[in-house]
Short mmCIF file of C-alpha atoms and ligand atoms in Angstrom, two decimals:
data_model
loop_
_atom_site.label_atom_id
_atom_site.label_comp_id
_atom_site.label_asym_id
_atom_site.label_seq_id
_atom_site.Cartn_x
_atom_site.Cartn_y
_atom_site.Cartn_z
CA UNK A 1 -135.41 -55.57 44.65
CA UNK A 2 -133.30 -58.58 46.21
CA UNK A 3 -133.65 -59.78 49.67
CA UNK A 4 -130.38 -61.74 50.31
CA UNK A 5 -128.82 -62.26 53.61
CA UNK A 6 -125.05 -62.38 53.79
CA UNK A 7 -123.04 -63.45 56.83
CA UNK A 8 -119.83 -62.23 57.86
CA UNK A 9 -117.48 -61.89 60.91
CA UNK A 10 -116.86 -58.10 61.08
CA UNK A 11 -118.98 -55.67 59.12
CA UNK A 12 -117.88 -51.95 58.52
CA UNK A 13 -120.42 -49.12 58.03
CA UNK A 14 -118.92 -46.40 55.95
CA UNK A 15 -115.71 -46.47 53.81
CA UNK A 16 -113.66 -43.40 54.67
CA UNK A 17 -109.90 -43.75 55.28
CA UNK A 18 -110.49 -45.22 58.79
CA UNK A 19 -112.71 -48.21 57.86
CA UNK A 20 -110.76 -48.55 54.68
CA UNK A 21 -107.67 -49.18 56.54
CA UNK A 22 -109.38 -51.80 58.74
CA UNK A 23 -110.71 -53.38 55.50
CA UNK A 24 -106.97 -53.37 53.90
CA UNK A 25 -105.34 -55.02 56.99
CA UNK A 26 -108.21 -57.45 57.51
CA UNK A 27 -107.79 -58.70 53.99
CA UNK A 28 -104.62 -60.55 54.81
CA UNK A 29 -106.02 -62.19 57.93
CA UNK A 30 -106.51 -65.87 57.29
CA UNK A 31 -109.94 -67.06 58.19
CA UNK A 32 -111.47 -63.63 58.82
CA UNK A 33 -114.37 -62.66 56.81
CA UNK A 34 -115.34 -58.86 56.53
CA UNK A 35 -117.81 -56.81 54.53
CA UNK A 36 -117.53 -52.95 54.42
CA UNK A 37 -120.33 -50.88 52.99
CA UNK A 38 -120.64 -47.37 51.83
CA UNK A 39 -123.62 -45.44 50.50
CA UNK A 40 -121.57 -43.35 47.94
CA UNK A 41 -121.39 -44.93 44.32
CA UNK A 42 -117.61 -44.80 44.38
CA UNK A 43 -114.83 -43.95 46.89
CA UNK A 44 -114.37 -40.10 47.46
CA UNK A 45 -112.75 -38.06 50.18
CA UNK A 46 -113.97 -34.42 50.79
CA UNK A 47 -114.45 -33.84 47.09
CA UNK A 48 -116.13 -30.43 47.66
CA UNK A 49 -112.57 -29.30 49.11
CA UNK A 50 -110.29 -31.17 46.70
CA UNK A 51 -108.44 -28.07 45.36
CA UNK A 52 -105.65 -28.54 42.72
CA UNK A 53 -103.00 -27.71 45.21
CA UNK A 54 -104.53 -29.04 48.72
CA UNK A 55 -101.99 -30.97 50.34
CA UNK A 56 -101.99 -33.76 53.00
CA UNK A 57 -101.24 -32.70 56.45
CA UNK A 58 -99.81 -36.05 57.25
CA UNK A 59 -96.80 -38.10 55.57
CA UNK A 60 -97.87 -40.50 52.83
CA UNK A 61 -96.07 -43.40 54.88
CA UNK A 62 -98.98 -42.96 57.35
CA UNK A 63 -101.12 -44.47 54.75
CA UNK A 64 -103.70 -47.34 55.21
CA UNK A 65 -101.26 -49.98 56.19
CA UNK A 66 -97.58 -49.13 56.17
CA UNK A 67 -96.97 -48.20 60.02
CA UNK A 68 -97.82 -51.84 60.93
CA UNK A 69 -97.38 -53.77 57.65
CA UNK A 70 -95.16 -52.25 54.97
CA UNK A 71 -95.21 -55.67 53.15
CA UNK A 72 -99.08 -55.29 52.57
CA UNK A 73 -99.98 -54.83 48.73
CA UNK A 74 -102.15 -51.84 49.88
CA UNK A 75 -99.37 -49.30 50.68
CA UNK A 76 -99.07 -45.88 49.17
CA UNK A 77 -95.61 -46.97 47.69
CA UNK A 78 -96.95 -50.02 46.13
CA UNK A 79 -99.68 -47.81 44.54
CA UNK A 80 -96.90 -45.60 42.97
CA UNK A 81 -95.31 -48.83 41.68
CA UNK A 82 -98.45 -50.30 40.22
CA UNK A 83 -99.30 -46.93 38.58
CA UNK A 84 -95.68 -46.90 36.97
CA UNK A 85 -94.87 -43.67 38.74
CA UNK A 86 -92.46 -44.56 41.51
CA UNK A 87 -89.45 -42.89 39.97
CA UNK A 88 -91.45 -39.88 38.62
CA UNK A 89 -92.74 -39.29 42.26
CA UNK A 90 -89.39 -39.81 43.93
CA UNK A 91 -87.67 -37.19 41.74
CA UNK A 92 -90.44 -34.67 42.37
CA UNK A 93 -89.12 -34.69 45.95
CA UNK A 94 -92.57 -33.63 47.30
CA UNK A 95 -92.65 -32.34 50.92
CA UNK A 96 -96.29 -33.63 51.08
CA UNK A 97 -98.50 -35.62 48.66
CA UNK A 98 -101.66 -33.75 47.23
CA UNK A 99 -104.95 -34.57 48.75
CA UNK A 100 -106.15 -35.48 45.13
CA UNK A 101 -103.31 -38.02 44.70
CA UNK A 102 -103.77 -39.40 48.17
CA UNK A 103 -107.52 -39.91 47.36
CA UNK A 104 -106.85 -41.75 44.09
CA UNK A 105 -104.58 -43.96 46.35
CA UNK A 106 -107.21 -44.71 48.66
CA UNK A 107 -109.84 -45.14 45.74
CA UNK A 108 -107.29 -47.73 44.14
CA UNK A 109 -107.28 -49.70 47.43
CA UNK A 110 -111.10 -49.37 47.93
CA UNK A 111 -111.91 -50.71 44.43
CA UNK A 112 -109.45 -53.46 44.48
CA UNK A 113 -110.81 -55.04 47.76
CA UNK A 114 -113.59 -57.20 47.11
CA UNK A 115 -114.65 -56.77 50.68
CA UNK A 116 -115.50 -53.13 50.05
CA UNK A 117 -118.97 -52.53 48.58
CA UNK A 118 -120.07 -49.04 47.32
CA UNK A 119 -123.61 -47.99 46.61
CA UNK A 120 -124.74 -49.66 49.81
CA UNK A 121 -126.52 -47.46 52.51
CA UNK A 122 -126.95 -49.07 55.77
CA UNK A 123 -130.34 -48.03 56.87
CA UNK A 124 -130.89 -49.91 60.16
CA UNK A 125 -128.70 -52.03 62.73
CA UNK A 126 -130.14 -54.36 65.14
CA UNK A 127 -128.74 -57.10 67.41
CA UNK A 128 -130.73 -60.39 67.70
CA UNK A 129 -128.95 -61.36 70.75
CA UNK A 130 -126.28 -63.25 68.96
CA UNK A 131 -125.53 -61.24 65.79
CA UNK A 132 -125.64 -57.80 64.46
CA UNK A 133 -128.34 -57.56 61.47
CA UNK A 134 -127.67 -54.73 59.17
CA UNK A 135 -130.44 -53.54 56.84
CA UNK A 136 -129.52 -52.18 53.60
CA UNK A 137 -131.36 -49.72 51.37
CA UNK A 138 -131.58 -52.25 48.72
CA UNK A 139 -133.29 -54.81 50.71
CA UNK A 140 -130.44 -56.92 51.50
CA UNK A 141 -129.30 -58.03 54.91
CA UNK A 142 -125.76 -58.35 56.28
CA UNK A 143 -125.31 -60.36 59.60
CA UNK A 144 -122.02 -60.09 61.70
CA UNK A 145 -120.43 -60.94 65.01
CA UNK A 146 -118.66 -57.44 65.23
CA UNK A 147 -119.28 -53.99 63.94
CA UNK A 148 -117.09 -51.15 63.07
CA UNK A 149 -118.73 -47.65 62.77
CA UNK A 150 -116.92 -45.49 60.46
CA UNK A 151 -119.51 -43.16 59.11
CA UNK A 152 -117.38 -40.10 59.60
CA UNK A 153 -117.90 -36.50 60.98
CA UNK A 154 -120.86 -34.37 59.80
CA UNK A 155 -120.66 -30.60 58.89
CA UNK A 156 -121.20 -28.38 61.94
CA UNK A 157 -123.75 -25.68 61.18
CA UNK A 158 -124.29 -22.45 63.32
CA UNK A 159 -127.89 -22.69 64.77
CA UNK A 160 -130.47 -20.97 62.45
CA UNK A 161 -128.11 -20.67 59.29
CA UNK A 162 -130.44 -20.21 56.42
CA UNK A 163 -128.88 -22.96 54.10
CA UNK A 164 -129.37 -22.72 50.53
CA UNK A 165 -127.56 -22.11 47.04
CA UNK A 166 -125.79 -19.09 48.55
CA UNK A 167 -125.37 -20.19 52.19
CA UNK A 168 -123.63 -23.52 52.51
CA UNK A 169 -121.10 -25.44 54.42
CA UNK A 170 -117.53 -25.36 53.01
CA UNK A 171 -117.68 -29.11 52.30
CA UNK A 172 -119.88 -28.40 49.37
CA UNK A 173 -117.76 -25.50 48.01
CA UNK A 174 -116.42 -27.07 44.78
CA UNK A 175 -119.63 -28.67 43.97
CA UNK A 176 -121.75 -25.58 44.44
CA UNK A 177 -119.29 -23.70 42.43
CA UNK A 178 -120.86 -20.25 43.42
CA UNK A 179 -120.73 -17.38 40.98
CA UNK A 180 -118.67 -14.90 43.03
CA UNK A 181 -117.82 -12.23 40.45
CA UNK A 182 -118.88 -8.92 41.88
CA UNK A 183 -120.42 -10.43 44.80
CA UNK A 184 -119.93 -9.83 48.62
CA UNK A 185 -118.77 -12.97 49.94
CA UNK A 186 -118.26 -13.94 53.69
CA UNK A 187 -116.28 -16.95 54.78
CA UNK A 188 -116.96 -17.97 58.51
CA UNK A 189 -114.24 -20.10 60.15
CA UNK A 190 -110.53 -19.61 60.54
CA UNK A 191 -109.31 -23.14 60.32
CA UNK A 192 -107.74 -24.73 57.38
CA UNK A 193 -110.98 -25.27 55.37
CA UNK A 194 -111.72 -21.53 55.80
CA UNK A 195 -108.15 -20.75 54.65
CA UNK A 196 -108.21 -22.89 51.54
CA UNK A 197 -111.46 -21.43 50.51
CA UNK A 198 -110.13 -17.83 51.21
CA UNK A 199 -107.18 -18.63 49.07
CA UNK A 200 -109.22 -19.82 46.31
CA UNK A 201 -111.46 -16.65 46.41
CA UNK A 202 -108.45 -14.52 46.38
CA UNK A 203 -106.92 -16.36 43.43
CA UNK A 204 -110.40 -15.88 41.40
CA UNK A 205 -110.58 -13.70 38.42
CA UNK A 206 -112.76 -11.63 38.56
CA UNK A 207 -112.73 -11.35 42.38
CA UNK A 208 -115.63 -10.92 44.54
CA UNK A 209 -116.70 -7.10 45.27
CA UNK A 210 -115.87 -7.69 48.96
CA UNK A 211 -114.35 -10.83 50.82
CA UNK A 212 -114.55 -10.93 54.45
CA UNK A 213 -112.93 -13.76 56.40
CA UNK A 214 -114.44 -14.09 60.00
CA UNK A 215 -112.91 -16.18 62.77
CA UNK A 216 -113.74 -16.80 66.38
CA UNK A 217 -110.15 -17.63 67.00
CA UNK A 218 -108.07 -14.56 68.38
CA UNK A 219 -105.85 -14.79 65.26
CA UNK A 220 -105.21 -16.86 62.16
CA UNK A 221 -103.14 -19.44 64.11
CA UNK A 222 -100.82 -21.88 62.21
CA UNK A 223 -100.11 -25.47 62.79
CA UNK A 224 -97.58 -26.30 65.45
CA UNK A 225 -95.22 -28.85 63.71
CA UNK A 226 -92.00 -30.55 63.94
CA UNK A 227 -90.51 -33.87 65.58
CA UNK A 228 -91.08 -32.96 69.29
CA UNK A 229 -94.78 -31.90 68.55
CA UNK A 230 -95.31 -34.98 66.51
CA UNK A 231 -94.58 -37.17 69.45
CA UNK A 232 -98.19 -36.71 70.60
CA UNK A 233 -99.10 -38.50 67.31
CA UNK A 234 -97.35 -41.85 68.41
CA UNK A 235 -98.47 -45.00 69.80
CA UNK A 236 -96.19 -44.19 72.88
CA UNK A 237 -98.13 -41.03 73.64
CA UNK A 238 -101.47 -42.70 72.92
CA UNK A 239 -100.80 -45.12 75.76
CA UNK A 240 -99.65 -42.47 78.16
CA UNK A 241 -102.91 -40.51 77.27
CA UNK A 242 -105.19 -43.50 78.07
CA UNK A 243 -103.86 -43.38 81.48
CA UNK A 244 -104.62 -39.85 82.11
CA UNK A 245 -107.47 -38.65 84.26
CA UNK A 246 -110.69 -37.53 82.49
CA UNK A 247 -109.72 -33.74 83.60
CA UNK A 248 -106.19 -34.14 82.23
CA UNK A 249 -107.33 -35.68 79.08
CA UNK A 250 -109.48 -32.81 78.25
CA UNK A 251 -107.00 -30.20 79.21
CA UNK A 252 -104.36 -32.05 77.02
CA UNK A 253 -106.68 -32.20 73.98
CA UNK A 254 -107.55 -28.41 74.48
CA UNK A 255 -103.85 -27.59 74.60
CA UNK A 256 -102.75 -29.56 71.75
CA UNK A 257 -105.56 -28.06 69.47
CA UNK A 258 -103.10 -26.29 67.03
CA UNK A 259 -100.93 -29.24 66.46
CA UNK A 260 -103.66 -30.52 64.13
CA UNK A 261 -106.27 -27.73 63.70
CA UNK A 262 -104.22 -24.75 62.61
CA UNK A 263 -103.34 -23.42 59.07
CA UNK A 264 -100.71 -25.01 57.07
CA UNK A 265 -97.64 -22.52 56.87
CA UNK A 266 -97.81 -22.85 53.09
CA UNK A 267 -101.45 -21.95 52.81
CA UNK A 268 -101.11 -19.14 55.53
CA UNK A 269 -97.94 -17.76 53.47
CA UNK A 270 -99.84 -17.77 50.20
CA UNK A 271 -102.90 -16.05 51.59
CA UNK A 272 -100.64 -13.20 53.02
CA UNK A 273 -98.85 -12.76 49.59
CA UNK A 274 -102.08 -12.62 47.85
CA UNK A 275 -103.40 -9.99 50.46
CA UNK A 276 -100.25 -8.04 49.79
CA UNK A 277 -100.65 -7.99 46.05
CA UNK A 278 -104.23 -7.06 46.12
CA UNK A 279 -103.67 -4.06 48.64
CA UNK A 280 -100.36 -2.82 47.47
CA UNK A 281 -99.60 -3.73 44.14
CA UNK A 282 -103.11 -4.06 42.52
CA UNK A 283 -104.48 -1.30 44.89
CA UNK A 284 -107.80 -3.18 45.43
CA UNK A 285 -108.81 -2.91 49.09
CA UNK A 286 -111.81 -5.34 49.00
CA UNK A 287 -110.51 -7.84 51.53
CA UNK A 288 -111.23 -7.80 55.26
CA UNK A 289 -109.68 -10.45 57.71
CA UNK A 290 -111.59 -10.36 60.94
CA UNK A 291 -110.36 -12.56 63.81
CA UNK A 292 -111.82 -12.67 67.24
CA UNK A 293 -115.35 -12.41 65.78
CA UNK A 294 -118.17 -14.79 66.76
CA UNK A 295 -120.72 -14.97 64.12
CA UNK A 296 -123.95 -14.93 66.27
CA UNK A 297 -126.60 -14.47 63.59
CA UNK A 298 -127.12 -15.17 59.91
CA UNK A 299 -130.42 -13.89 58.33
CA UNK A 300 -131.71 -13.80 54.86
CA UNK A 301 -132.58 -10.32 53.81
CA UNK A 302 -133.35 -8.66 50.70
CA UNK A 303 -132.03 -11.46 48.41
CA UNK A 304 -128.91 -11.44 50.49
CA UNK A 305 -127.81 -12.19 53.97
CA UNK A 306 -127.24 -10.10 57.06
CA UNK A 307 -124.70 -11.31 59.81
CA UNK A 308 -123.94 -10.26 63.31
CA UNK A 309 -120.25 -10.81 64.46
CA UNK A 310 -119.49 -10.51 68.17
CA UNK A 311 -116.17 -9.31 69.37
CA UNK A 312 -114.55 -10.61 72.74
CA UNK A 313 -115.76 -7.56 74.30
CA UNK A 314 -119.25 -7.71 73.18
CA UNK A 315 -119.37 -5.11 70.45
CA UNK A 316 -121.69 -6.51 67.60
CA UNK A 317 -120.52 -5.83 64.12
CA UNK A 318 -122.85 -5.83 61.27
CA UNK A 319 -122.23 -7.28 57.77
CA UNK A 320 -124.14 -7.96 54.46
CA UNK A 321 -123.07 -10.50 52.16
CA UNK A 322 -124.47 -12.11 48.91
CA UNK A 323 -122.81 -15.36 49.67
CA UNK A 324 -122.02 -17.00 52.94
CA UNK A 325 -119.63 -20.01 53.20
CA UNK A 326 -119.51 -21.89 56.51
CA UNK A 327 -115.99 -23.39 57.32
CA UNK A 328 -117.42 -23.91 60.61
CA UNK A 329 -115.87 -27.35 61.14
CA UNK A 330 -117.26 -30.94 61.65
CA UNK A 331 -118.75 -32.59 64.57
CA UNK A 332 -119.04 -36.52 65.50
CA UNK A 333 -122.43 -37.84 66.14
CA UNK A 334 -123.99 -41.34 66.52
CA UNK A 335 -125.25 -42.25 62.93
CA UNK A 336 -128.93 -42.55 62.50
CA UNK A 337 -128.44 -46.15 61.11
CA UNK A 338 -127.92 -47.43 64.65
CA UNK A 339 -131.13 -45.85 65.90
CA UNK A 340 -132.70 -49.30 66.74
CA UNK A 341 -129.72 -49.96 69.25
CA UNK A 342 -129.12 -46.47 70.31
CA UNK A 343 -130.63 -46.60 73.78
CA UNK A 344 -128.00 -49.54 74.41
CA UNK A 345 -125.02 -47.36 73.45
CA UNK A 346 -123.11 -45.22 75.88
CA UNK A 347 -122.95 -41.68 74.32
CA UNK A 348 -120.41 -38.93 75.60
CA UNK A 349 -121.85 -35.43 76.30
CA UNK A 350 -120.43 -33.88 73.08
CA UNK A 351 -122.33 -36.56 71.17
CA UNK A 352 -119.56 -39.27 70.24
CA UNK A 353 -119.73 -42.79 71.13
CA UNK A 354 -117.98 -43.60 74.56
CA UNK A 355 -115.07 -45.92 73.85
CA UNK A 356 -112.88 -48.19 76.08
CA UNK A 357 -109.07 -48.38 75.62
CA UNK A 358 -109.59 -51.22 72.88
CA UNK A 359 -111.74 -48.78 70.65
CA UNK A 360 -114.82 -50.75 71.78
CA UNK A 361 -118.14 -48.68 72.30
CA UNK A 362 -119.40 -49.22 75.69
CA UNK A 363 -122.81 -50.94 75.30
CA UNK A 364 -124.94 -53.42 77.19
CA UNK A 365 -124.44 -56.06 74.45
CA UNK A 366 -122.57 -59.40 74.80
CA UNK A 367 -118.74 -59.27 75.30
CA UNK A 368 -118.25 -61.12 72.02
CA UNK A 369 -120.37 -58.77 70.10
CA UNK A 370 -117.93 -55.63 69.83
CA UNK A 371 -118.80 -52.44 68.23
CA UNK A 372 -115.72 -50.26 67.42
CA UNK A 373 -115.95 -46.65 67.02
CA UNK A 374 -113.85 -45.02 64.30
CA UNK A 375 -113.25 -41.21 64.92
CA UNK A 376 -115.24 -41.22 68.05
CA UNK A 377 -112.20 -41.12 70.41
CA UNK A 378 -111.11 -37.53 70.42
CA UNK A 379 -111.73 -37.31 74.25
CA UNK A 380 -111.02 -40.93 75.15
CA UNK A 381 -107.97 -41.55 72.91
CA UNK A 382 -106.75 -38.07 72.19
CA UNK A 383 -106.29 -35.49 69.44
CA UNK A 384 -104.67 -38.15 67.26
CA UNK A 385 -107.89 -40.17 66.93
CA UNK A 386 -109.72 -37.97 64.14
CA UNK A 387 -106.60 -37.86 61.93
CA UNK A 388 -104.69 -40.34 60.05
CA UNK A 389 -101.42 -40.68 62.00
CA UNK A 390 -102.50 -43.86 63.89
CA UNK A 391 -105.12 -45.06 61.39
CA UNK A 392 -103.24 -48.23 60.44
CA UNK A 393 -102.04 -48.94 64.08
CA UNK A 394 -105.66 -48.55 65.26
CA UNK A 395 -106.86 -51.00 62.72
CA UNK A 396 -104.23 -53.51 63.91
CA UNK A 397 -105.21 -53.10 67.50
CA UNK A 398 -108.83 -53.54 66.57
CA UNK A 399 -108.24 -56.64 64.48
CA UNK A 400 -106.07 -58.29 67.20
CA UNK A 401 -108.83 -57.53 69.75
CA UNK A 402 -111.48 -58.91 67.39
CA UNK A 403 -109.80 -62.08 66.64
CA UNK A 404 -108.05 -62.49 70.08
CA UNK A 405 -104.96 -63.22 68.24
CA UNK A 406 -101.38 -61.47 67.82
CA UNK A 407 -101.26 -60.69 64.25
CA UNK A 408 -99.18 -57.53 63.81
CA UNK A 409 -95.60 -57.73 65.26
CA UNK A 410 -95.28 -54.02 64.85
CA UNK A 411 -97.70 -53.47 67.63
CA UNK A 412 -95.36 -55.00 70.08
CA UNK A 413 -92.09 -53.53 68.53
CA UNK A 414 -93.15 -49.90 68.46
CA UNK A 415 -90.59 -47.46 70.13
CA UNK A 416 -91.65 -46.05 73.57
CA UNK A 417 -91.03 -42.52 72.08
CA UNK A 418 -88.28 -39.91 72.60
CA UNK A 419 -90.13 -37.95 75.29
CA UNK A 420 -90.63 -39.05 78.93
CA UNK A 421 -94.14 -37.89 79.58
CA UNK A 422 -95.52 -36.91 83.01
CA UNK A 423 -98.62 -38.97 83.63
CA UNK A 424 -101.96 -37.88 85.16
CA UNK A 425 -100.88 -34.26 85.11
CA UNK A 426 -103.13 -31.41 83.89
CA UNK A 427 -101.30 -29.64 81.00
CA UNK A 428 -100.71 -26.08 82.25
CA UNK A 429 -100.25 -25.04 78.69
CA UNK A 430 -103.86 -24.89 78.37
CA UNK A 431 -103.92 -21.57 80.44
CA UNK A 432 -101.64 -19.94 77.84
CA UNK A 433 -103.15 -21.36 74.72
CA UNK A 434 -104.58 -18.77 72.37
CA UNK A 435 -108.46 -19.21 72.28
C1 FAD B 1 -110.88 -31.31 53.89
C2 FAD B 1 -110.23 -32.31 55.00
C3 FAD B 1 -108.88 -32.58 54.86
C4 FAD B 1 -108.36 -33.54 55.70
N1 FAD B 1 -106.99 -33.80 55.74
C5 FAD B 1 -106.39 -34.55 56.46
C6 FAD B 1 -104.90 -34.89 56.41
O1 FAD B 1 -104.41 -34.33 55.47
N2 FAD B 1 -104.34 -35.71 57.41
C7 FAD B 1 -105.14 -36.21 58.51
O2 FAD B 1 -104.50 -36.95 59.18
N3 FAD B 1 -106.46 -35.88 58.50
C8 FAD B 1 -107.17 -35.02 57.69
N4 FAD B 1 -108.34 -34.73 57.78
C9 FAD B 1 -109.18 -35.51 58.97
C10 FAD B 1 -109.57 -36.90 58.74
O3 FAD B 1 -108.67 -37.77 58.17
C11 FAD B 1 -110.66 -36.97 57.74
O4 FAD B 1 -111.81 -36.26 58.33
C12 FAD B 1 -111.22 -38.38 57.45
O5 FAD B 1 -112.17 -38.44 56.38
C13 FAD B 1 -112.00 -39.22 58.41
O6 FAD B 1 -112.25 -40.48 57.90
P1 FAD B 1 -113.54 -41.33 58.39
O7 FAD B 1 -113.25 -42.71 57.90
O8 FAD B 1 -113.83 -41.20 59.85
O9 FAD B 1 -114.81 -40.66 57.76
P2 FAD B 1 -115.28 -40.16 56.24
O10 FAD B 1 -113.96 -39.92 55.37
O11 FAD B 1 -116.17 -39.03 56.42
O12 FAD B 1 -115.99 -41.46 55.58
C14 FAD B 1 -117.28 -41.86 56.12
C15 FAD B 1 -118.11 -42.65 55.15
O13 FAD B 1 -119.11 -43.35 55.67
C16 FAD B 1 -120.11 -43.26 54.72
N5 FAD B 1 -121.44 -43.50 55.37
C17 FAD B 1 -122.03 -42.65 56.35
N6 FAD B 1 -123.06 -43.23 56.63
C18 FAD B 1 -123.25 -44.31 56.10
C19 FAD B 1 -124.31 -45.35 56.10
N7 FAD B 1 -125.47 -45.27 56.96
N8 FAD B 1 -124.29 -46.38 55.26
C20 FAD B 1 -123.07 -46.60 54.25
N9 FAD B 1 -122.14 -45.62 54.37
C21 FAD B 1 -122.24 -44.50 55.14
C22 FAD B 1 -119.89 -42.06 53.87
O14 FAD B 1 -120.47 -42.06 52.64
C23 FAD B 1 -118.41 -41.76 53.92
O15 FAD B 1 -117.86 -42.29 52.74
C24 FAD B 1 -109.13 -34.03 56.81
C25 FAD B 1 -110.22 -33.60 56.95
C26 FAD B 1 -111.04 -32.85 56.09
C27 FAD B 1 -112.47 -32.30 56.25
#
């Protein structure tokens, strides 16, 4: 085991899309030293949900760099050119890129940058009064003036769920590859992850003996899309959002839920067509879609599972299943590796780190020792924070803050948007939005 110490300016924990964008944009900044560390042996992105036809929900132009630095070598378009497939890609006229191809693009960036290192788990983070000290699982140490926490969301598991080979979070779906032929399968969760899993099960041959899809949502709501909705995924709206009161921020995030968290129309349509075929053409009535059900209990019984699902009027439905797949979402929490300084960090009620307008975590350390929180800003920076739309823009803002220099002209050239937002209001749509 080695015990080297490396010194850098900015250290990133985790290399998902968010810290990867920071690494890619930092690479061109003269005089700035960075080091990004990930515990995985190689780059991957939600591999357990990378279905053959899963598509990106955001444009490929919202890649790691393009929105702020289209001349960067780490753009999706340059990836296509370097792979020799630019013309083949353009002729395909895709509306959206597959998640597999976008993952391949990000892996190309991550493994081209000498500042990204895989197979390195950060076990502990301290601050010695001057610098952060990161302790790695291999015995190495990295010291840095600033830190970017990009450890990503973790699966949200209903309390008491008996996890195991046949009861697991959807994020493991492809890795578990359960034998579903002739089994009773329950999928819990009515978002896009649940929908993609249900679609995969509907296409399976042979089918499960029974397939039940339960969702707490009152219906299988689709994504709200279009240019006007997309205005809330712009830097201009982000700035308006920062100026809202705390109450207005919460109300806005709630009202905007289905602009990012609904089913993509193509997945929803394909599920519907599969259901139609099963019921009316193949005359196999084995699928049950149950919205408005909150799964309140999952127990292991007689080699299978017993579930309780409660309707909005309090009726408790019972269900038996052989396999339970939890598409119950993800949550953001403070990663264990920062335990040594956790008591010095400000944490929101929901478990995310509290961020200021510059994406800095509020903490009691020195002003010139910033900690940036990636994916911790849903409440403080808006619904755009956990998705890719402003990833490059946020990375650029962080790099300017960290270096104290104007680097990315795009940050000052961005349009003020096409909508004149009211400021400081509580969005009344929240009263009408489906639960
Ligand atoms: C299935 C799925 C599809 C999505 N599709 C889209 C989409 O199309 N468009 C969109 O805008 N958003 C999408 N999102 C939302 C969002 O873009 C992703 O959740 C994204 O992965 C978040 O990136 P991240 O960098 O925060 O975290 P992650 O991608 O989760 O990466 C975190 C990394 O940190 C590493 N790590 C954790 N702890 C340590 C440690 N102690 N030491 C070292 N490394 C560590 C992990 O190994 C991991 O690689 C999707 C989300 C899901 C679940």
